[in-house]
Amino acid sequence: MMRKRTVAGAAVVLAGLGVTAAGGGRELLRRQAAIARRRIGKPLGEHAIDADRIWKKTYGDPLRLLVLGDSIAAGLGAERRKDTLGARIARGLAKELHRSVELRTAAVVGSESSALAAQLDGLPSSYRPDVAVIVVGGNDVTHRVPVGESVEHLEHAIVRLRSTGAEVVVGTCPDLGALREVPQPLRSLGSRMSRQLAVAQTHAAVRSGAHAVALARVVGPFFITNPDEMFSLDRFHPSALGYKRTAKALLPSVLTALGVADEVPFGHHVPAEVRPPDR
């Protein structure tokens, strides 16, 4: 079922935003969604590069990094495995910790937050990540999933991960207003809805014991001011540089979650109350 809903050129599902308006406004948004579909298309296919491996293997004592979520988490748009989001985070961690990082990517292109449970179910029962990074939400917005339902799935995933002893970092929903190929007012509508979800995700993450990074605030401005460099061929998913910036934005909270750093910069949120998870 998930594969059938997978759409690499996300403008296809932006048509779903068009039904949120009434009358003539609804018809206008439908037409604009059709324009976006034509402009973006599906040049990247529906599968990201497999980047799972032990990065910086010679360092030894590998730390286990799990990446969950949607196409951004999976790294769609990267042409080399070292440029995927997971690989970028793994390489950054290895450099900071001088320790190998074993990357496992459970993220699936096209996933909504409801798919997080299945992604966790698909892991070996013996697998215990040291830290998990979740990036999800864009497809929830385009498929008009209610915010409450979306964050409930996110919270359940965080609680499950925390119960295994994993630290968790959530990269909140990116700002869909950065998509230049989407006409106005559809773009503004997507921006407002994605920002609302991001705020709700932040609250859900921190109250569940996870760290949250507001991607729209921390890395979003780069996508808005430098779209030619930050976006890949489909003008929706990040390019190699886009993933580099996104990983760099997430890394401070990952290091803090692991107890390596004490402070986080602007746009990063620590758990409201840190409790050791049950092991």
CSV table of C-alpha atoms in Angstrom, one decimal:
chain,number,residue,atom,x,y,z
A,1,MET,CA,0.0,0.0,0.0
A,2,MET,CA,2.8,2.4,0.9
A,3,ARG,CA,4.6,1.9,-2.4
A,4,LYS,CA,1.4,2.7,-4.3
A,5,ARG,CA,1.1,6.0,-2.5
A,6,THR,CA,4.8,6.8,-3.1
A,7,VAL,CA,5.3,9.9,-5.2
A,8,ALA,CA,8.8,11.2,-5.9
A,9,GLY,CA,7.6,14.4,-7.5
A,10,ALA,CA,5.7,15.7,-4.5
A,11,ALA,CA,3.7,18.2,-6.5
A,12,VAL,CA,1.4,15.3,-7.5
A,13,VAL,CA,0.1,15.1,-4.0
A,14,LEU,CA,0.0,18.9,-3.6
A,15,ALA,CA,-3.3,18.5,-5.4
A,16,GLY,CA,-4.7,17.4,-2.1
A,17,LEU,CA,-4.2,20.9,-0.8
A,18,GLY,CA,-6.6,22.2,-3.4
A,19,VAL,CA,-9.7,20.8,-1.6
A,20,THR,CA,-9.2,22.8,1.5
A,21,ALA,CA,-10.7,25.9,-0.1
A,22,ALA,CA,-14.3,26.4,-1.2
A,23,GLY,CA,-16.0,27.3,-4.5
A,24,GLY,CA,-13.9,29.2,-6.9
A,25,GLY,CA,-10.9,29.2,-4.6
A,26,ARG,CA,-10.9,25.4,-4.6
A,27,GLU,CA,-10.9,25.3,-8.4
A,28,LEU,CA,-8.0,27.8,-8.5
A,29,LEU,CA,-6.0,25.7,-6.2
A,30,ARG,CA,-6.7,22.6,-8.2
A,31,ARG,CA,-5.5,24.3,-11.4
A,32,GLN,CA,-2.3,25.5,-9.6
A,33,ALA,CA,-1.7,22.0,-8.3
A,34,ALA,CA,-1.9,20.8,-11.9
A,35,ILE,CA,0.7,23.4,-12.9
A,36,ALA,CA,3.0,22.3,-10.2
A,37,ARG,CA,2.7,18.6,-11.3
A,38,ARG,CA,3.7,19.6,-14.8
A,39,ARG,CA,6.6,21.7,-13.6
A,40,ILE,CA,8.1,19.1,-11.2
A,41,GLY,CA,7.3,15.7,-12.6
A,42,LYS,CA,9.1,12.6,-11.3
A,43,PRO,CA,12.7,12.8,-12.5
A,44,LEU,CA,14.2,11.1,-9.4
A,45,GLY,CA,12.1,7.9,-9.5
A,46,GLU,CA,10.8,6.5,-6.2
A,47,HIS,CA,13.8,4.9,-4.5
A,48,ALA,CA,16.7,6.6,-2.7
A,49,ILE,CA,20.2,5.3,-2.8
A,50,ASP,CA,21.1,2.7,-0.2
A,51,ALA,CA,23.7,4.3,2.1
A,52,ASP,CA,23.5,1.8,4.9
A,53,ARG,CA,27.0,0.7,6.0
A,54,ILE,CA,29.5,1.4,8.7
A,55,TRP,CA,30.9,4.9,8.1
A,56,LYS,CA,34.5,5.6,9.1
A,57,LYS,CA,35.0,1.9,9.9
A,58,THR,CA,38.6,2.2,10.9
A,59,TYR,CA,37.6,4.3,14.0
A,60,GLY,CA,36.0,1.2,15.6
A,61,ASP,CA,33.4,1.0,18.4
A,62,PRO,CA,30.5,1.7,16.1
A,63,LEU,CA,27.6,3.9,17.2
A,64,ARG,CA,24.2,2.7,15.9
A,65,LEU,CA,22.3,5.5,14.0
A,66,LEU,CA,18.7,4.9,12.8
A,67,VAL,CA,17.0,7.2,10.4
A,68,LEU,CA,13.2,7.1,10.0
A,69,GLY,CA,10.6,9.0,8.1
A,70,ASP,CA,9.9,10.1,4.5
A,71,SER,CA,11.9,10.8,1.3
A,72,ILE,CA,14.1,13.4,2.9
A,73,ALA,CA,15.1,11.0,5.6
A,74,ALA,CA,15.7,8.4,2.9
A,75,GLY,CA,17.9,10.7,1.0
A,76,LEU,CA,16.0,10.9,-2.3
A,77,GLY,CA,17.7,13.4,-4.6
A,78,ALA,CA,21.2,12.5,-3.6
A,79,GLU,CA,23.3,11.0,-6.4
A,80,ARG,CA,25.9,9.5,-4.2
A,81,ARG,CA,25.3,7.5,-1.0
A,82,LYS,CA,27.7,9.7,1.0
A,83,ASP,CA,25.4,12.7,0.2
A,84,THR,CA,22.2,11.2,1.7
A,85,LEU,CA,20.9,12.7,4.9
A,86,GLY,CA,21.7,9.6,6.9
A,87,ALA,CA,25.3,9.3,5.5
A,88,ARG,CA,25.8,13.0,6.1
A,89,ILE,CA,24.8,12.7,9.8
A,90,ALA,CA,26.8,9.5,10.2
A,91,ARG,CA,29.9,11.2,8.8
A,92,GLY,CA,29.4,14.2,10.9
A,93,LEU,CA,29.0,12.1,14.1
A,94,ALA,CA,32.1,10.0,13.2
A,95,LYS,CA,34.2,13.2,12.8
A,96,GLU,CA,33.0,14.7,16.1
A,97,LEU,CA,33.2,11.5,18.1
A,98,HIS,CA,36.1,9.9,16.4
A,99,ARG,CA,34.0,6.7,16.3
A,100,SER,CA,32.5,4.6,13.6
A,101,VAL,CA,28.8,5.0,12.9
A,102,GLU,CA,26.6,2.1,11.7
A,103,LEU,CA,23.8,3.6,9.6
A,104,ARG,CA,20.5,1.9,9.2
A,105,THR,CA,17.9,3.7,7.1
A,106,ALA,CA,14.3,2.5,7.7
A,107,ALA,CA,12.8,5.6,6.0
A,108,VAL,CA,10.6,5.1,3.0
A,109,VAL,CA,9.9,7.5,0.2
A,110,GLY,CA,6.3,8.8,0.3
A,111,SER,CA,5.8,8.0,4.0
A,112,GLU,CA,3.4,9.8,6.3
A,113,SER,CA,3.8,9.8,10.1
A,114,SER,CA,1.5,6.8,10.2
A,115,ALA,CA,4.2,4.7,8.5
A,116,LEU,CA,6.7,5.2,11.4
A,117,ALA,CA,5.2,2.2,13.2
A,118,ALA,CA,5.7,-0.1,10.2
A,119,GLN,CA,9.2,1.2,9.8
A,120,LEU,CA,10.0,0.2,13.4
A,121,ASP,CA,8.2,-3.1,13.0
A,122,GLY,CA,10.5,-3.9,10.1
A,123,LEU,CA,13.6,-3.7,12.1
A,124,PRO,CA,15.2,-6.9,13.6
A,125,SER,CA,13.9,-7.6,17.1
A,126,SER,CA,17.4,-7.5,18.4
A,127,TYR,CA,18.3,-4.1,16.9
A,128,ARG,CA,18.9,-1.4,19.5
A,129,PRO,CA,19.9,2.0,18.0
A,130,ASP,CA,21.9,4.4,20.1
A,131,VAL,CA,20.2,7.4,18.5
A,132,ALA,CA,17.4,7.8,16.0
A,133,VAL,CA,16.7,10.7,13.7
A,134,ILE,CA,13.1,11.2,12.4
A,135,VAL,CA,12.2,13.5,9.6
A,136,VAL,CA,8.6,13.4,8.5
A,137,GLY,CA,5.6,15.6,7.9
A,138,GLY,CA,5.6,16.8,4.3
A,139,ASN,CA,3.4,14.0,3.1
A,140,ASP,CA,1.0,14.5,6.0
A,141,VAL,CA,0.5,18.0,4.9
A,142,THR,CA,-0.1,17.2,1.2
A,143,HIS,CA,-2.4,14.3,2.1
A,144,ARG,CA,-4.3,16.6,4.6
A,145,VAL,CA,-3.7,14.3,7.6
A,146,PRO,CA,-5.1,16.0,10.7
A,147,VAL,CA,-2.3,17.5,12.8
A,148,GLY,CA,-3.5,15.7,15.9
A,149,GLU,CA,-3.4,12.4,14.2
A,150,SER,CA,0.0,13.1,12.6
A,151,VAL,CA,1.7,14.0,15.9
A,152,GLU,CA,0.1,11.0,17.7
A,153,HIS,CA,1.9,8.7,15.4
A,154,LEU,CA,5.1,10.6,15.9
A,155,GLU,CA,4.8,10.4,19.7
A,156,HIS,CA,4.1,6.7,19.6
A,157,ALA,CA,7.3,6.2,17.6
A,158,ILE,CA,9.3,8.3,20.0
A,159,VAL,CA,8.0,6.4,23.0
A,160,ARG,CA,8.8,3.1,21.4
A,161,LEU,CA,12.4,4.2,20.6
A,162,ARG,CA,12.9,5.6,24.0
A,163,SER,CA,11.8,2.4,25.6
A,164,THR,CA,14.7,0.6,23.9
A,165,GLY,CA,17.2,3.1,25.3
A,166,ALA,CA,17.6,5.1,22.1
A,167,GLU,CA,17.9,8.9,22.1
A,168,VAL,CA,15.6,10.5,19.5
A,169,VAL,CA,16.0,13.7,17.4
A,170,VAL,CA,13.1,14.9,15.3
A,171,GLY,CA,13.6,17.2,12.3
A,172,THR,CA,10.2,18.9,12.1
A,173,CYS,CA,8.2,19.4,8.8
A,174,PRO,CA,10.1,21.6,6.3
A,175,ASP,CA,8.4,24.8,5.0
A,176,LEU,CA,6.5,23.9,1.8
A,177,GLY,CA,6.5,27.6,1.0
A,178,ALA,CA,10.1,27.2,-0.2
A,179,LEU,CA,8.8,25.3,-3.3
A,180,ARG,CA,9.1,28.0,-6.0
A,181,GLU,CA,7.6,25.7,-8.7
A,182,VAL,CA,4.2,25.8,-6.8
A,183,PRO,CA,2.1,28.8,-7.7
A,184,GLN,CA,0.5,31.2,-5.3
A,185,PRO,CA,-1.7,31.0,-3.3
A,186,LEU,CA,-1.2,27.3,-3.2
A,187,ARG,CA,2.3,27.8,-2.0
A,188,SER,CA,1.3,30.1,0.9
A,189,LEU,CA,-1.4,27.5,1.9
A,190,GLY,CA,1.2,24.7,2.0
A,191,SER,CA,3.6,27.0,4.0
A,192,ARG,CA,1.0,27.8,6.6
A,193,MET,CA,-0.1,24.1,7.0
A,194,SER,CA,3.5,22.8,7.2
A,195,ARG,CA,4.5,25.4,9.8
A,196,GLN,CA,1.5,24.5,11.9
A,197,LEU,CA,2.4,20.8,11.8
A,198,ALA,CA,6.1,21.7,12.6
A,199,VAL,CA,5.0,23.6,15.8
A,200,ALA,CA,2.8,20.6,16.9
A,201,GLN,CA,5.7,18.2,16.2
A,202,THR,CA,8.0,20.2,18.3
A,203,HIS,CA,5.6,20.1,21.3
A,204,ALA,CA,5.0,16.4,20.8
A,205,ALA,CA,8.7,15.6,20.6
A,206,VAL,CA,9.9,17.5,23.6
A,207,ARG,CA,7.1,16.2,25.9
A,208,SER,CA,7.9,12.7,24.8
A,209,GLY,CA,11.6,13.0,25.7
A,210,ALA,CA,13.0,13.7,22.2
A,211,HIS,CA,15.0,16.6,20.9
A,212,ALA,CA,13.4,18.7,18.1
A,213,VAL,CA,15.0,20.8,15.4
A,214,ALA,CA,12.8,23.4,13.5
A,215,LEU,CA,14.1,22.7,10.0
A,216,ALA,CA,12.0,25.5,8.6
A,217,ARG,CA,13.9,28.0,10.8
A,218,VAL,CA,17.3,26.5,10.9
A,219,VAL,CA,17.9,25.4,7.3
A,220,GLY,CA,14.8,26.6,5.5
A,221,PRO,CA,16.2,30.1,4.7
A,222,PHE,CA,19.0,28.5,2.6
A,223,PHE,CA,16.4,26.7,0.4
A,224,ILE,CA,14.5,30.0,0.0
A,225,THR,CA,17.5,32.2,-0.9
A,226,ASN,CA,19.5,29.6,-2.9
A,227,PRO,CA,17.0,27.2,-4.5
A,228,ASP,CA,19.2,26.4,-7.5
A,229,GLU,CA,21.9,25.0,-5.3
A,230,MET,CA,19.8,23.5,-2.5
A,231,PHE,CA,17.2,21.6,-4.5
A,232,SER,CA,17.7,18.6,-6.7
A,233,LEU,CA,16.3,18.1,-10.2
A,234,ASP,CA,12.7,17.8,-9.2
A,235,ARG,CA,12.9,21.2,-7.3
A,236,PHE,CA,11.3,19.5,-4.3
A,237,HIS,CA,13.9,17.2,-2.7
A,238,PRO,CA,17.3,18.5,-1.4
A,239,SER,CA,20.4,18.3,-3.6
A,240,ALA,CA,23.7,17.1,-2.2
A,241,LEU,CA,24.3,20.6,-0.8
A,242,GLY,CA,20.7,20.6,0.6
A,243,TYR,CA,21.3,17.4,2.5
A,244,LYS,CA,24.7,18.7,3.7
A,245,ARG,CA,23.0,21.8,5.2
A,246,THR,CA,20.1,19.7,6.6
A,247,ALA,CA,22.5,17.3,8.3
A,248,LYS,CA,24.6,20.1,9.7
A,249,ALA,CA,21.4,21.6,11.1
A,250,LEU,CA,20.4,18.4,12.8
A,251,LEU,CA,23.9,17.5,14.1
A,252,PRO,CA,24.0,19.8,17.2
A,253,SER,CA,20.9,18.2,18.7
A,254,VAL,CA,22.1,14.7,17.9
A,255,LEU,CA,25.3,15.4,19.7
A,256,THR,CA,23.4,16.9,22.6
A,257,ALA,CA,21.1,13.9,22.8
A,258,LEU,CA,24.2,11.7,23.0
A,259,GLY,CA,25.5,13.8,25.9
A,260,VAL,CA,28.5,15.1,23.9
A,261,ALA,CA,27.3,18.7,23.8
A,262,ASP,CA,25.7,20.8,26.5
A,263,GLU,CA,24.0,23.6,24.5
A,264,VAL,CA,22.0,23.8,21.4
A,265,PRO,CA,21.7,26.8,19.0
A,266,PHE,CA,18.6,28.7,17.8
A,267,GLY,CA,15.8,26.5,16.5
A,268,HIS,CA,16.8,23.5,18.6
A,269,HIS,CA,14.6,22.3,21.4
A,270,VAL,CA,15.6,20.0,24.3
A,271,PRO,CA,13.2,17.6,26.0
A,272,ALA,CA,10.9,19.3,28.5
A,273,GLU,CA,12.0,16.8,31.2
A,274,VAL,CA,14.8,14.3,30.6
A,275,ARG,CA,14.1,11.0,32.1
A,276,PRO,CA,16.3,7.9,31.5
A,277,PRO,CA,14.3,5.5,29.3
A,278,ASP,CA,13.6,1.9,30.4
A,279,ARG,CA,16.3,-0.4,29.2
